[in-house]
């Protein structure tokens, strides 16, 4: 469950940067969002691999 907690914390931590970028057009906030979205992509892939490995281990 810690992976889920990390994922949730990352997404929740982005809220202010999303508001700054989309609401106020702050380009630096957009850069932070893009970087965090890349981290999110990597975390999601790591979780997918972990799930697949655990699923296959039960066979």
Backbone as a ProteinNet text record, in pm:
[ID]
protein_1_A
[PRIMARY]
XXXXXXXXXXXXXXXXXXXXXXXXXXXXXXXXXXXXXXXXXXXXXXXXXXXXXXXXXXX
[TERTIARY]
80.9	0	85.3	211.7	295.2	313	311.3	323.8	203.1	86.8	-34.2	-25.2	22.8	37.2	132.8	243.5	339.4	275.3	201.2	133.9	32.3	-47.6	-149.2	-84.7	21.8	89.7	146.9	201.7	255.3	145.2	33.4	-76.9	-134	-155.6	-210.8	-114.7	13.4	113.1	121.2	64.7	67.8	-44.8	-140.3	-260	-227.1	-140.6	-110.4	-38.9	50.8	119.6	22.9	-72.5	-174.7	-254.1	-293.3	-370	-287.9	-160.6	-73.5	-57.5	-40.1	-18.5	-146.6	-251.1	-373.5	-453.9	-446.4	-523.3	-453.2	-321.7	-248.1	-143.8	-125.6	-30	115.6	143.5	280.1	359.7	456.7	532.9	620.2	673.6	757.3	674.5	549.8	461.3	435.3	422.5	404.5	523.5	641.6	763.4	763.6	724	716.8	612.7	499	394.3	445.6	512.2	564.6	664.3	751.4	848.8	780.7	682.8	611	529	476	400.6	492.3	616.4	713.7	741	753.8	771.3	650.3	531.5	407.5	405.3	447.5	454	546.9	663.8	759.9	704	640.5	582.5	473.5	390.7	283.2	341.1	445.8	508.5	569.8	634.7	693.3	585.3	471.2	360.7	306.7	293.9	245.1	336.9	467.9	565	556	546.1	535.3	409.9	298.9	174	188.2	246.1	262.6	353.4	461.9	553.6	483.9	407.3	336.8	231	163.9	60.2	123.3	235.7	303.3	368.3	403.7	465.7	365.6	237.6	134.4	104.3	161.3	132.6	213.6
-119.8	0	126.2	114.6	235	295.3	212.1	264.6	350.4	306.4	385	517.5	513.1	635.3	733.4	683.7	768.7	832.2	751.5	798.6	907.1	881.5	978.1	1107.6	1096.8	1216	1300.1	1234.2	1306.4	1384.5	1318.6	1383.4	1498.6	1476	1581.6	1699.2	1671	1776.4	1865.2	1821	1897	1998.5	1992.8	2076	2224.7	2275.4	2419.2	2455.3	2368.1	2396	2392.1	2300.1	2297.1	2427	2472.7	2597.3	2715.9	2718.8	2828.4	2830.7	2713.6	2709.3	2736.3	2660.7	2673.8	2797.9	2839.1	2955.3	3087.1	3089.5	3215	3218.7	3105.5	3101.9	3103.9	3063.1	3061.7	2950.6	2990.4	2892.8	2803.3	2855.4	2774.1	2662.6	2693.5	2591	2482.3	2522.5	2425.7	2332.4	2386.1	2304.2	2204	2249.2	2157.6	2048.7	2084.3	1985	1882.3	1929.1	1836.3	1739.1	1788.2	1701.3	1600.4	1646.9	1557.6	1454.8	1493.6	1398.5	1289.4	1324.5	1223.2	1126.9	1181	1095.8	1005.7	1061.7	985.2	869.6	896.9	793.4	679.6	716.2	615.5	534.6	602.7	532.9	436.1	480.1	394.4	269.9	287.1	172.6	77.4	132.1	47.7	-32.6	30.3	-39	-149.3	-120.7	-221.5	-342.9	-319.2	-428.3	-509.1	-441.1	-508.8	-596.7	-544.3	-621.5	-745	-727.9	-840.9	-947.2	-904.2	-999.7	-1076	-1005.9	-1072.5	-1167.6	-1127	-1212.2	-1339.5	-1324.8	-1440.6	-1529.8	-1474.9	-1554.4	-1653.1	-1622.6	-1708.7	-1830.5	-1837.2	-1949.8	-2068.9
0	0	0	38.9	43.1	-96.2	-199	-335.3	-369.7	-326.6	-349.2	-274.4	-152.2	-72.3	-139.5	-192.3	-262.2	-385.5	-459.9	-579.6	-545.4	-444.9	-401.3	-353	-275.6	-224.7	-338.8	-439.2	-553.8	-624.7	-650.8	-721.3	-638.2	-511.3	-426.3	-412.8	-414	-403.6	-526.9	-636.4	-760.9	-774.2	-686.2	-700.7	-715.2	-630.3	-636.6	-765.8	-812.5	-938.6	-1056.4	-1054.5	-1159.2	-1159.5	-1042.9	-1033.1	-1079.9	-1042	-1084	-1235.8	-1295.1	-1438.8	-1516.8	-1487.3	-1565.6	-1528.7	-1404.4	-1361.8	-1386.2	-1365.9	-1373.6	-1484.9	-1552.2	-1662.5	-1619.6	-1497.5	-1445.5	-1514.6	-1596.8	-1675.7	-1589.2	-1480.2	-1390.9	-1328	-1295	-1239.2	-1343.7	-1469.7	-1577.8	-1589.8	-1572.8	-1577.3	-1462.7	-1344.2	-1229.1	-1251.9	-1309.4	-1338.1	-1438.1	-1542.7	-1643.2	-1582.1	-1497	-1431.2	-1340.9	-1266.7	-1176.3	-1254.1	-1368.9	-1450.3	-1504.1	-1532.4	-1574	-1459.2	-1336.9	-1218.5	-1199.2	-1221.4	-1209	-1308.7	-1429.6	-1533.4	-1490.8	-1435.7	-1391.8	-1274.7	-1180.7	-1065.9	-1111.4	-1204.4	-1254.9	-1321.7	-1400.5	-1466.5	-1364.6	-1261.7	-1156.9	-1085.2	-1061	-994.6	-1085.3	-1214.1	-1308.3	-1310.8	-1313.3	-1315.5	-1186.5	-1073.3	-944.4	-937.5	-984.2	-984.4	-1072	-1190.4	-1281	-1220.2	-1156.5	-1094	-981.2	-899.8	-789.7	-843.2	-948.8	-1009.8	-1064.9	-1133.4	-1192.5	-1087.7	-974.2	-867.4	-806	-814.4	-757.4	-842.8	-961.2	-1051.9	-1015.7
[MASK]
+++++++++++++++++++++++++++++++++++++++++++++++++++++++++++

